[in-house]
């Protein structure tokens, strides 16, 4: 079977208009703008309005992506939504998006792999094209983590934000598009980052609600150490897979979890921050949406040029990680 090149033919993003600044958080919990900026790099984040769900953000990001690519919803073969905060346990958020886009010829499913979700979904979508099964695959990362944030817990409430990003995958020309990827997981550390309630292990009940098990639980320090190590490992391995070096990277787009994680890894790589996409200050950690939002902004701002090597890298719950190298 021939393996076809797979490229990103369109990008899109959507963030809800409501901004929550660090000053707003100072009024809610014992924190300060200074602490949050110094320890995380976050200045503000977006919060979805009342009644707005993950699919609503995903649909807006998808529409902006399809417009950019000049493709109609009816042309799509597959829609994958990566999200740690889906509308429901089921149906899949991707099915809700599919209906709204009029993508009547598309299959649709979700992938739930925390902050690595978009990279896993991108790699999965690319397989369908590279083997010749599908021509147009829409991959979306969308989150409303504000719904699962304990606004009384200063350890987590300053970190997360809502938003969505999308890419359209199509067959590419020889030498362009995805040239290597790596995916990994370590489930033995799964308890470090979890949303305990609402699944079959701890079904929703009053007792669990009273214990706050419906909120994101993260052991920040341990996840931080993992994140720095795995970011370095994932970038090193994905470059090795395609025979490239750190200096070949035109733009590195890491998951936006903490500016100190990104800076530590780049220091190790001796990579100047001008070649790294950072927008955590504006949006906080939007989990599986962070990379497609950052990619959208990089394209919009002319930071990605044709022929350039772009490396995407994510890490998060699972624990899990993934990286993709592509020629733009
Ligand atoms: O996206 C998925 C992957 N997620 C990540 O990669 C996140 C990884 N973790 C992190 O980014 C960082 O660990 C955090 C930002 C979550 C925390 O930063 P830290 O430098 O590891 O702080 P810490 O948890 O060690 O806390 C240091 C101190 C503590 O006070 P004491 O015990 O030293 O008195 C905390 O209570 O900072 C305190 N603290 C705060 N103070 C003011 C924690 N959160 C806050 C806050 N405001 N919001």
mmCIF file of C-alpha atoms and ligand atoms in Angstrom:
data_model
loop_
_atom_site.group_PDB
_atom_site.id
_atom_site.type_symbol
_atom_site.label_atom_id
_atom_site.label_comp_id
_atom_site.label_asym_id
_atom_site.label_seq_id
_atom_site.Cartn_x
_atom_site.Cartn_y
_atom_site.Cartn_z
ATOM 1 C CA UNK A 1 0.000 0.000 0.000
ATOM 2 C CA UNK A 2 1.290 3.462 -0.887
ATOM 3 C CA UNK A 3 1.801 5.892 1.943
ATOM 4 C CA UNK A 4 0.677 9.403 1.026
ATOM 5 C CA UNK A 5 2.099 12.629 2.497
ATOM 6 C CA UNK A 6 -0.352 14.399 4.825
ATOM 7 C CA UNK A 7 -0.442 18.184 5.197
ATOM 8 C CA UNK A 8 -2.307 20.768 7.226
ATOM 9 C CA UNK A 9 -4.443 22.545 4.623
ATOM 10 C CA UNK A 10 -6.256 24.928 6.966
ATOM 11 C CA UNK A 11 -6.215 26.229 10.528
ATOM 12 C CA UNK A 12 -8.817 27.888 12.729
ATOM 13 C CA UNK A 13 -9.427 28.869 16.316
ATOM 14 C CA UNK A 14 -12.034 30.335 18.594
ATOM 15 C CA UNK A 15 -11.841 31.628 22.146
ATOM 16 C CA UNK A 16 -14.845 32.888 24.093
ATOM 17 C CA UNK A 17 -14.927 36.676 24.572
ATOM 18 C CA UNK A 18 -15.070 36.775 28.382
ATOM 19 C CA UNK A 19 -11.619 37.518 29.853
ATOM 20 C CA UNK A 20 -10.703 36.590 33.432
ATOM 21 C CA UNK A 21 -7.581 38.417 34.566
ATOM 22 C CA UNK A 22 -5.267 37.619 37.461
ATOM 23 C CA UNK A 23 -6.729 40.681 39.185
ATOM 24 C CA UNK A 24 -10.160 39.018 38.961
ATOM 25 C CA UNK A 25 -8.693 35.896 40.598
ATOM 26 C CA UNK A 26 -7.145 37.967 43.386
ATOM 27 C CA UNK A 27 -10.713 38.790 44.429
ATOM 28 C CA UNK A 28 -11.685 35.097 44.528
ATOM 29 C CA UNK A 29 -8.759 33.271 46.208
ATOM 30 C CA UNK A 30 -5.588 34.041 48.167
ATOM 31 C CA UNK A 31 -3.314 34.675 45.183
ATOM 32 C CA UNK A 32 -1.568 37.534 43.412
ATOM 33 C CA UNK A 33 -0.909 38.623 39.855
ATOM 34 C CA UNK A 34 2.803 38.570 40.717
ATOM 35 C CA UNK A 35 2.747 34.915 41.863
ATOM 36 C CA UNK A 36 0.741 33.716 38.875
ATOM 37 C CA UNK A 37 2.861 35.560 36.287
ATOM 38 C CA UNK A 38 6.164 34.566 37.878
ATOM 39 C CA UNK A 39 5.270 30.890 38.466
ATOM 40 C CA UNK A 40 3.229 30.242 35.291
ATOM 41 C CA UNK A 41 3.482 33.115 32.773
ATOM 42 C CA UNK A 42 -0.320 33.412 32.737
ATOM 43 C CA UNK A 43 -1.863 36.904 32.803
ATOM 44 C CA UNK A 44 -5.430 36.145 31.769
ATOM 45 C CA UNK A 45 -7.607 33.366 30.423
ATOM 46 C CA UNK A 46 -10.941 33.089 28.562
ATOM 47 C CA UNK A 47 -14.044 31.679 30.215
ATOM 48 C CA UNK A 48 -17.003 30.343 28.226
ATOM 49 C CA UNK A 49 -20.309 32.057 29.014
ATOM 50 C CA UNK A 50 -23.137 30.364 30.872
ATOM 51 C CA UNK A 51 -24.682 27.591 28.765
ATOM 52 C CA UNK A 52 -21.749 27.426 26.341
ATOM 53 C CA UNK A 53 -20.275 23.932 25.964
ATOM 54 C CA UNK A 54 -17.155 22.427 24.403
ATOM 55 C CA UNK A 55 -18.950 21.631 21.126
ATOM 56 C CA UNK A 56 -19.962 25.298 20.753
ATOM 57 C CA UNK A 57 -16.305 26.388 20.825
ATOM 58 C CA UNK A 58 -15.321 23.455 18.599
ATOM 59 C CA UNK A 59 -17.928 24.416 15.982
ATOM 60 C CA UNK A 60 -16.661 28.019 15.810
ATOM 61 C CA UNK A 61 -13.033 26.842 15.476
ATOM 62 C CA UNK A 62 -14.092 24.318 12.824
ATOM 63 C CA UNK A 63 -15.966 26.962 10.810
ATOM 64 C CA UNK A 64 -12.946 29.271 10.878
ATOM 65 C CA UNK A 65 -10.702 26.395 9.756
ATOM 66 C CA UNK A 66 -13.003 25.345 6.902
ATOM 67 C CA UNK A 67 -13.237 28.959 5.743
ATOM 68 C CA UNK A 68 -9.437 29.221 5.745
ATOM 69 C CA UNK A 69 -9.158 26.001 3.744
ATOM 70 C CA UNK A 70 -12.052 26.818 1.406
ATOM 71 C CA UNK A 71 -13.722 23.502 2.154
ATOM 72 C CA UNK A 72 -17.426 22.817 2.872
ATOM 73 C CA UNK A 73 -18.569 20.679 5.807
ATOM 74 C CA UNK A 74 -20.180 18.253 3.350
ATOM 75 C CA UNK A 75 -16.715 17.450 1.915
ATOM 76 C CA UNK A 76 -15.354 16.120 5.217
ATOM 77 C CA UNK A 77 -14.699 12.398 5.597
ATOM 78 C CA UNK A 78 -13.906 12.383 9.297
ATOM 79 C CA UNK A 79 -14.085 14.692 12.318
ATOM 80 C CA UNK A 80 -12.029 13.964 15.435
ATOM 81 C CA UNK A 81 -12.507 16.056 18.565
ATOM 82 C CA UNK A 82 -9.822 15.900 21.237
ATOM 83 C CA UNK A 83 -11.170 17.047 24.589
ATOM 84 C CA UNK A 84 -10.802 16.417 28.293
ATOM 85 C CA UNK A 85 -14.032 18.337 28.870
ATOM 86 C CA UNK A 86 -16.541 16.894 26.365
ATOM 87 C CA UNK A 87 -20.174 17.988 26.322
ATOM 88 C CA UNK A 88 -21.237 14.598 27.724
ATOM 89 C CA UNK A 89 -19.769 11.152 28.444
ATOM 90 C CA UNK A 90 -21.742 10.270 25.337
ATOM 91 C CA UNK A 91 -22.663 11.065 22.605
ATOM 92 C CA UNK A 92 -19.267 12.061 21.248
ATOM 93 C CA UNK A 93 -18.788 15.817 21.012
ATOM 94 C CA UNK A 94 -17.534 15.175 17.450
ATOM 95 C CA UNK A 95 -21.046 13.979 16.472
ATOM 96 C CA UNK A 96 -22.569 17.227 17.746
ATOM 97 C CA UNK A 97 -19.982 19.165 15.710
ATOM 98 C CA UNK A 98 -20.652 16.987 12.665
ATOM 99 C CA UNK A 99 -24.377 17.810 12.701
ATOM 100 C CA UNK A 100 -23.768 21.531 13.097
ATOM 101 C CA UNK A 101 -21.284 21.645 10.194
ATOM 102 C CA UNK A 102 -23.643 19.741 7.888
ATOM 103 C CA UNK A 103 -20.849 17.210 7.497
ATOM 104 C CA UNK A 104 -23.252 14.528 6.376
ATOM 105 C CA UNK A 105 -20.587 12.331 4.817
ATOM 106 C CA UNK A 106 -18.276 12.337 7.824
ATOM 107 C CA UNK A 107 -17.560 9.802 10.519
ATOM 108 C CA UNK A 108 -17.000 11.420 13.903
ATOM 109 C CA UNK A 109 -15.379 10.400 17.159
ATOM 110 C CA UNK A 110 -13.712 11.841 20.252
ATOM 111 C CA UNK A 111 -10.293 11.260 21.745
ATOM 112 C CA UNK A 112 -9.801 11.901 25.435
ATOM 113 C CA UNK A 113 -6.122 11.994 26.281
ATOM 114 C CA UNK A 114 -5.889 15.180 28.337
ATOM 115 C CA UNK A 115 -3.484 17.817 27.124
ATOM 116 C CA UNK A 116 -1.840 15.413 24.638
ATOM 117 C CA UNK A 117 -5.218 14.875 22.970
ATOM 118 C CA UNK A 118 -4.687 17.116 19.959
ATOM 119 C CA UNK A 119 -1.383 15.467 19.025
ATOM 120 C CA UNK A 120 -2.928 11.993 19.336
ATOM 121 C CA UNK A 121 -5.919 13.109 17.239
ATOM 122 C CA UNK A 122 -3.672 14.715 14.614
ATOM 123 C CA UNK A 123 -1.597 11.554 14.267
ATOM 124 C CA UNK A 124 -4.728 9.389 14.162
ATOM 125 C CA UNK A 125 -6.398 11.555 11.522
ATOM 126 C CA UNK A 126 -3.221 11.540 9.436
ATOM 127 C CA UNK A 127 -3.206 7.726 9.322
ATOM 128 C CA UNK A 128 -6.549 7.666 7.501
ATOM 129 C CA UNK A 129 -5.172 9.971 4.819
ATOM 130 C CA UNK A 130 -1.712 8.451 4.492
ATOM 131 C CA UNK A 131 -3.185 5.017 3.811
ATOM 132 C CA UNK A 132 -5.646 6.426 1.249
ATOM 133 C CA UNK A 133 -8.906 5.822 3.134
ATOM 134 C CA UNK A 134 -9.940 9.471 3.507
ATOM 135 C CA UNK A 135 -9.182 12.789 1.754
ATOM 136 C CA UNK A 136 -10.323 15.411 4.268
ATOM 137 C CA UNK A 137 -10.071 15.007 8.017
ATOM 138 C CA UNK A 138 -10.934 17.772 10.482
ATOM 139 C CA UNK A 139 -9.045 17.574 13.791
ATOM 140 C CA UNK A 140 -10.244 19.787 16.639
ATOM 141 C CA UNK A 141 -8.978 20.401 20.164
ATOM 142 C CA UNK A 142 -11.668 22.022 22.297
ATOM 143 C CA UNK A 143 -12.027 22.604 26.030
ATOM 144 C CA UNK A 144 -14.216 24.236 28.647
ATOM 145 C CA UNK A 145 -12.032 23.317 31.617
ATOM 146 C CA UNK A 146 -13.525 26.209 33.572
ATOM 147 C CA UNK A 147 -16.479 23.882 34.190
ATOM 148 C CA UNK A 148 -14.239 21.470 36.097
ATOM 149 C CA UNK A 149 -12.133 24.026 37.946
ATOM 150 C CA UNK A 150 -12.447 24.473 41.688
ATOM 151 C CA UNK A 151 -12.535 28.262 41.964
ATOM 152 C CA UNK A 152 -11.630 27.982 45.654
ATOM 153 C CA UNK A 153 -8.395 26.051 44.969
ATOM 154 C CA UNK A 154 -5.559 28.465 44.275
ATOM 155 C CA UNK A 155 -3.299 25.582 43.232
ATOM 156 C CA UNK A 156 -5.329 24.970 40.089
ATOM 157 C CA UNK A 157 -7.834 27.765 39.454
ATOM 158 C CA UNK A 158 -5.307 30.201 38.005
ATOM 159 C CA UNK A 159 -4.047 27.710 35.416
ATOM 160 C CA UNK A 160 -6.820 26.734 33.035
ATOM 161 C CA UNK A 161 -8.793 28.481 30.311
ATOM 162 C CA UNK A 162 -11.391 27.734 27.633
ATOM 163 C CA UNK A 163 -10.905 27.702 23.861
ATOM 164 C CA UNK A 164 -10.722 25.647 20.688
ATOM 165 C CA UNK A 165 -8.499 25.188 17.662
ATOM 166 C CA UNK A 166 -8.832 23.128 14.506
ATOM 167 C CA UNK A 167 -6.809 21.916 11.531
ATOM 168 C CA UNK A 168 -7.857 20.362 8.232
ATOM 169 C CA UNK A 169 -5.726 17.435 7.048
ATOM 170 C CA UNK A 170 -5.508 16.566 3.361
ATOM 171 C CA UNK A 171 -3.055 14.677 1.128
ATOM 172 C CA UNK A 172 0.083 16.763 0.533
ATOM 173 C CA UNK A 173 2.850 16.913 -2.046
ATOM 174 C CA UNK A 174 6.011 14.848 -1.645
ATOM 175 C CA UNK A 175 8.272 16.495 0.975
ATOM 176 C CA UNK A 176 5.574 18.538 2.732
ATOM 177 C CA UNK A 177 3.412 17.863 5.749
ATOM 178 C CA UNK A 178 3.989 15.422 8.597
ATOM 179 C CA UNK A 179 7.428 13.799 8.420
ATOM 180 C CA UNK A 180 7.570 12.087 11.797
ATOM 181 C CA UNK A 181 5.685 11.611 15.039
ATOM 182 C CA UNK A 182 6.061 9.923 18.378
ATOM 183 C CA UNK A 183 3.401 9.071 20.967
ATOM 184 C CA UNK A 184 3.884 7.760 24.481
ATOM 185 C CA UNK A 185 2.152 7.011 27.762
ATOM 186 C CA UNK A 186 2.857 6.026 31.345
ATOM 187 C CA UNK A 187 -0.360 5.010 33.050
ATOM 188 C CA UNK A 188 1.412 4.096 36.284
ATOM 189 C CA UNK A 189 1.399 7.820 37.145
ATOM 190 C CA UNK A 190 -2.211 8.390 36.121
ATOM 191 C CA UNK A 191 -3.297 9.615 39.571
ATOM 192 C CA UNK A 192 -1.105 12.746 39.287
ATOM 193 C CA UNK A 193 -3.584 14.502 37.024
ATOM 194 C CA UNK A 194 -7.190 13.417 37.063
ATOM 195 C CA UNK A 195 -10.846 14.372 37.118
ATOM 196 C CA UNK A 196 -12.017 11.620 39.454
ATOM 197 C CA UNK A 197 -15.836 11.777 39.332
ATOM 198 C CA UNK A 198 -18.319 11.115 36.568
ATOM 199 C CA UNK A 199 -16.939 7.911 35.075
ATOM 200 C CA UNK A 200 -17.576 4.295 36.044
ATOM 201 C CA UNK A 201 -14.951 4.244 38.827
ATOM 202 C CA UNK A 202 -16.591 7.052 40.787
ATOM 203 C CA UNK A 203 -20.051 7.657 39.349
ATOM 204 C CA UNK A 204 -21.658 11.008 40.165
ATOM 205 C CA UNK A 205 -23.151 10.987 43.659
ATOM 206 C CA UNK A 206 -23.637 13.493 46.452
ATOM 207 C CA UNK A 207 -20.830 12.074 48.591
ATOM 208 C CA UNK A 208 -18.275 12.465 45.787
ATOM 209 C CA UNK A 209 -19.600 15.941 45.019
ATOM 210 C CA UNK A 210 -19.155 16.920 48.658
ATOM 211 C CA UNK A 211 -15.536 15.738 48.418
ATOM 212 C CA UNK A 212 -14.980 17.882 45.328
ATOM 213 C CA UNK A 213 -14.200 14.895 43.116
ATOM 214 C CA UNK A 214 -15.851 16.632 40.167
ATOM 215 C CA UNK A 215 -12.921 19.056 40.000
ATOM 216 C CA UNK A 216 -9.528 18.726 38.289
ATOM 217 C CA UNK A 217 -6.978 17.267 40.681
ATOM 218 C CA UNK A 218 -3.310 17.871 39.869
ATOM 219 C CA UNK A 219 -0.112 17.227 41.788
ATOM 220 C CA UNK A 220 1.561 20.215 40.201
ATOM 221 C CA UNK A 221 5.179 19.710 41.229
ATOM 222 C CA UNK A 222 5.340 16.088 40.069
ATOM 223 C CA UNK A 223 3.591 16.912 36.790
ATOM 224 C CA UNK A 224 5.972 19.830 36.280
ATOM 225 C CA UNK A 225 9.041 17.575 36.586
ATOM 226 C CA UNK A 226 7.503 15.032 34.217
ATOM 227 C CA UNK A 227 6.575 17.771 31.744
ATOM 228 C CA UNK A 228 10.083 19.236 31.447
ATOM 229 C CA UNK A 229 11.665 15.796 31.006
ATOM 230 C CA UNK A 230 9.126 14.521 28.502
ATOM 231 C CA UNK A 231 9.080 17.713 26.427
ATOM 232 C CA UNK A 232 12.833 17.348 25.900
ATOM 233 C CA UNK A 233 12.509 13.607 25.217
ATOM 234 C CA UNK A 234 9.588 13.965 22.783
ATOM 235 C CA UNK A 235 11.247 16.705 20.722
ATOM 236 C CA UNK A 236 14.579 14.866 20.650
ATOM 237 C CA UNK A 237 12.916 11.626 19.527
ATOM 238 C CA UNK A 238 10.682 13.156 16.877
ATOM 239 C CA UNK A 239 13.696 14.925 15.338
ATOM 240 C CA UNK A 240 15.706 11.707 15.397
ATOM 241 C CA UNK A 241 12.851 9.928 13.589
ATOM 242 C CA UNK A 242 13.075 12.363 10.659
ATOM 243 C CA UNK A 243 16.840 12.908 10.744
ATOM 244 C CA UNK A 244 16.696 16.587 11.749
ATOM 245 C CA UNK A 245 18.411 18.672 14.441
ATOM 246 C CA UNK A 246 17.222 21.253 16.958
ATOM 247 C CA UNK A 247 18.742 23.998 14.793
ATOM 248 C CA UNK A 248 16.546 22.894 11.874
ATOM 249 C CA UNK A 249 13.367 23.830 13.772
ATOM 250 C CA UNK A 250 11.770 26.965 12.332
ATOM 251 C CA UNK A 251 9.049 27.105 14.970
ATOM 252 C CA UNK A 252 8.470 24.980 18.066
ATOM 253 C CA UNK A 253 4.857 24.944 19.245
ATOM 254 C CA UNK A 254 4.673 23.378 22.700
ATOM 255 C CA UNK A 255 1.597 22.715 24.814
ATOM 256 C CA UNK A 256 1.041 25.873 26.861
ATOM 257 C CA UNK A 257 0.977 24.633 30.466
ATOM 258 C CA UNK A 258 3.600 26.784 32.156
ATOM 259 C CA UNK A 259 6.147 29.221 30.691
ATOM 260 C CA UNK A 260 8.805 27.764 33.036
ATOM 261 C CA UNK A 261 8.349 24.298 31.492
ATOM 262 C CA UNK A 262 8.833 25.737 27.998
ATOM 263 C CA UNK A 263 11.817 27.891 29.020
ATOM 264 C CA UNK A 264 13.561 25.010 30.858
ATOM 265 C CA UNK A 265 13.320 22.773 27.803
ATOM 266 C CA UNK A 266 14.459 25.513 25.416
ATOM 267 C CA UNK A 267 17.388 26.359 27.661
ATOM 268 C CA UNK A 268 18.446 22.712 27.479
ATOM 269 C CA UNK A 269 18.108 22.802 23.683
ATOM 270 C CA UNK A 270 19.949 26.162 23.581
ATOM 271 C CA UNK A 271 17.042 27.285 21.451
ATOM 272 C CA UNK A 272 16.230 31.018 21.342
ATOM 273 C CA UNK A 273 12.663 31.825 22.443
ATOM 274 C CA UNK A 274 12.116 33.725 19.142
ATOM 275 C CA UNK A 275 11.705 30.279 17.555
ATOM 276 C CA UNK A 276 9.116 29.178 20.112
ATOM 277 C CA UNK A 277 5.407 29.966 20.002
ATOM 278 C CA UNK A 278 4.155 31.205 23.384
ATOM 279 C CA UNK A 279 0.686 32.598 24.045
ATOM 280 C CA UNK A 280 0.076 31.232 27.544
ATOM 281 C CA UNK A 281 -0.065 34.782 28.906
ATOM 282 C CA UNK A 282 -3.365 35.387 27.116
ATOM 283 C CA UNK A 283 -5.138 32.049 27.377
ATOM 284 C CA UNK A 284 -3.628 29.979 30.215
ATOM 285 C CA UNK A 285 -3.631 26.224 29.810
ATOM 286 C CA UNK A 286 -6.382 25.259 27.347
ATOM 287 C CA UNK A 287 -5.352 21.588 27.384
ATOM 288 C CA UNK A 288 -5.973 19.913 24.023
ATOM 289 C CA UNK A 289 -6.836 23.285 22.451
ATOM 290 C CA UNK A 290 -3.536 24.969 23.257
ATOM 291 C CA UNK A 291 -1.481 23.697 20.301
ATOM 292 C CA UNK A 292 -4.079 24.310 17.554
ATOM 293 C CA UNK A 293 -4.809 27.799 18.946
ATOM 294 C CA UNK A 294 -1.062 28.552 18.998
ATOM 295 C CA UNK A 295 -0.644 27.133 15.483
ATOM 296 C CA UNK A 296 -3.548 29.255 14.224
ATOM 297 C CA UNK A 297 -1.986 32.404 15.704
ATOM 298 C CA UNK A 298 1.453 31.521 14.328
ATOM 299 C CA UNK A 299 -0.009 31.153 10.819
ATOM 300 C CA UNK A 300 -2.116 34.307 11.203
ATOM 301 C CA UNK A 301 0.927 36.311 12.327
ATOM 302 C CA UNK A 302 3.168 35.009 9.535
ATOM 303 C CA UNK A 303 5.450 33.133 11.936
ATOM 304 C CA UNK A 304 5.139 29.915 9.923
ATOM 305 C CA UNK A 305 6.686 29.991 6.464
ATOM 306 C CA UNK A 306 6.386 27.539 3.600
ATOM 307 C CA UNK A 307 9.110 24.896 3.726
ATOM 308 C CA UNK A 308 9.842 25.544 7.408
ATOM 309 C CA UNK A 309 10.178 22.718 9.931
ATOM 310 C CA UNK A 310 7.477 23.025 12.606
ATOM 311 C CA UNK A 311 7.511 20.812 15.696
ATOM 312 C CA UNK A 312 4.412 20.369 17.858
ATOM 313 C CA UNK A 313 4.809 18.793 21.297
ATOM 314 C CA UNK A 314 2.321 18.013 24.066
ATOM 315 C CA UNK A 315 2.223 16.289 27.467
ATOM 316 C CA UNK A 316 -0.376 15.794 30.159
ATOM 317 C CA UNK A 317 -2.860 13.492 31.845
ATOM 318 C CA UNK A 318 -2.341 9.787 31.400
ATOM 319 C CA UNK A 319 0.437 10.525 31.814
ATOM 320 C CA UNK A 320 0.832 10.910 28.082
ATOM 321 C CA UNK A 321 2.906 12.767 25.522
ATOM 322 C CA UNK A 322 3.287 13.186 21.797
ATOM 323 C CA UNK A 323 5.182 15.153 19.195
ATOM 324 C CA UNK A 324 4.789 15.799 15.478
ATOM 325 C CA UNK A 325 7.392 17.190 13.058
ATOM 326 C CA UNK A 326 6.046 18.685 9.851
ATOM 327 C CA UNK A 327 7.272 20.670 6.902
ATOM 328 C CA UNK A 328 4.910 23.608 6.379
HETATM 329 O O1 LIG B 1 -1.337 20.655 31.086
HETATM 330 C C1 LIG B 1 -1.080 19.447 31.719
HETATM 331 C C2 LIG B 1 0.209 19.454 32.387
HETATM 332 N N1 LIG B 1 0.215 20.396 33.477
HETATM 333 C C3 LIG B 1 1.350 20.963 33.821
HETATM 334 O O2 LIG B 1 2.351 20.748 33.179
HETATM 335 C C4 LIG B 1 1.406 21.818 35.069
HETATM 336 C C5 LIG B 1 2.660 21.488 35.844
HETATM 337 N N2 LIG B 1 2.783 22.190 37.120
HETATM 338 C C6 LIG B 1 2.958 23.511 37.236
HETATM 339 O O3 LIG B 1 2.884 24.242 36.271
HETATM 340 C C7 LIG B 1 3.317 24.072 38.589
HETATM 341 O O4 LIG B 1 3.670 23.024 39.465
HETATM 342 C C8 LIG B 1 2.188 24.915 39.237
HETATM 343 C C9 LIG B 1 2.023 26.219 38.486
HETATM 344 C C10 LIG B 1 0.898 24.150 39.252
HETATM 345 C C11 LIG B 1 2.572 25.270 40.681
HETATM 346 O O5 LIG B 1 3.811 25.954 40.707
HETATM 347 P P1 LIG B 1 4.970 25.510 41.715
HETATM 348 O O6 LIG B 1 6.076 26.425 41.512
HETATM 349 O O7 LIG B 1 5.215 24.041 41.500
HETATM 350 O O8 LIG B 1 4.323 25.805 43.112
HETATM 351 P P2 LIG B 1 4.008 24.795 44.295
HETATM 352 O O9 LIG B 1 2.816 23.953 43.991
HETATM 353 O O10 LIG B 1 5.258 24.116 44.750
HETATM 354 O O11 LIG B 1 3.624 25.835 45.422
HETATM 355 C C12 LIG B 1 4.579 26.747 45.981
HETATM 356 C C13 LIG B 1 3.868 27.646 46.962
HETATM 357 C C14 LIG B 1 2.997 26.891 47.961
HETATM 358 O O12 LIG B 1 3.061 27.556 49.196
HETATM 359 P P3 LIG B 1 3.971 26.973 50.391
HETATM 360 O O13 LIG B 1 3.461 25.598 50.649
HETATM 361 O O14 LIG B 1 5.375 26.989 49.846
HETATM 362 O O15 LIG B 1 3.718 27.942 51.480
HETATM 363 C C15 LIG B 1 1.621 27.017 47.377
HETATM 364 O O16 LIG B 1 0.619 26.941 48.377
HETATM 365 O O17 LIG B 1 2.981 28.507 46.244
HETATM 366 C C16 LIG B 1 1.675 28.414 46.795
HETATM 367 N N3 LIG B 1 0.703 28.603 45.728
HETATM 368 C C17 LIG B 1 0.207 29.812 45.424
HETATM 369 N N4 LIG B 1 0.424 31.030 45.936
HETATM 370 C C18 LIG B 1 -0.223 32.056 45.389
HETATM 371 C C19 LIG B 1 0.177 27.676 44.909
HETATM 372 N N5 LIG B 1 -0.676 28.262 44.059
HETATM 373 C C20 LIG B 1 -0.673 29.590 44.359
HETATM 374 C C21 LIG B 1 -1.337 30.694 43.831
HETATM 375 N N6 LIG B 1 -1.085 31.899 44.378
HETATM 376 N N7 LIG B 1 -2.208 30.597 42.806
#
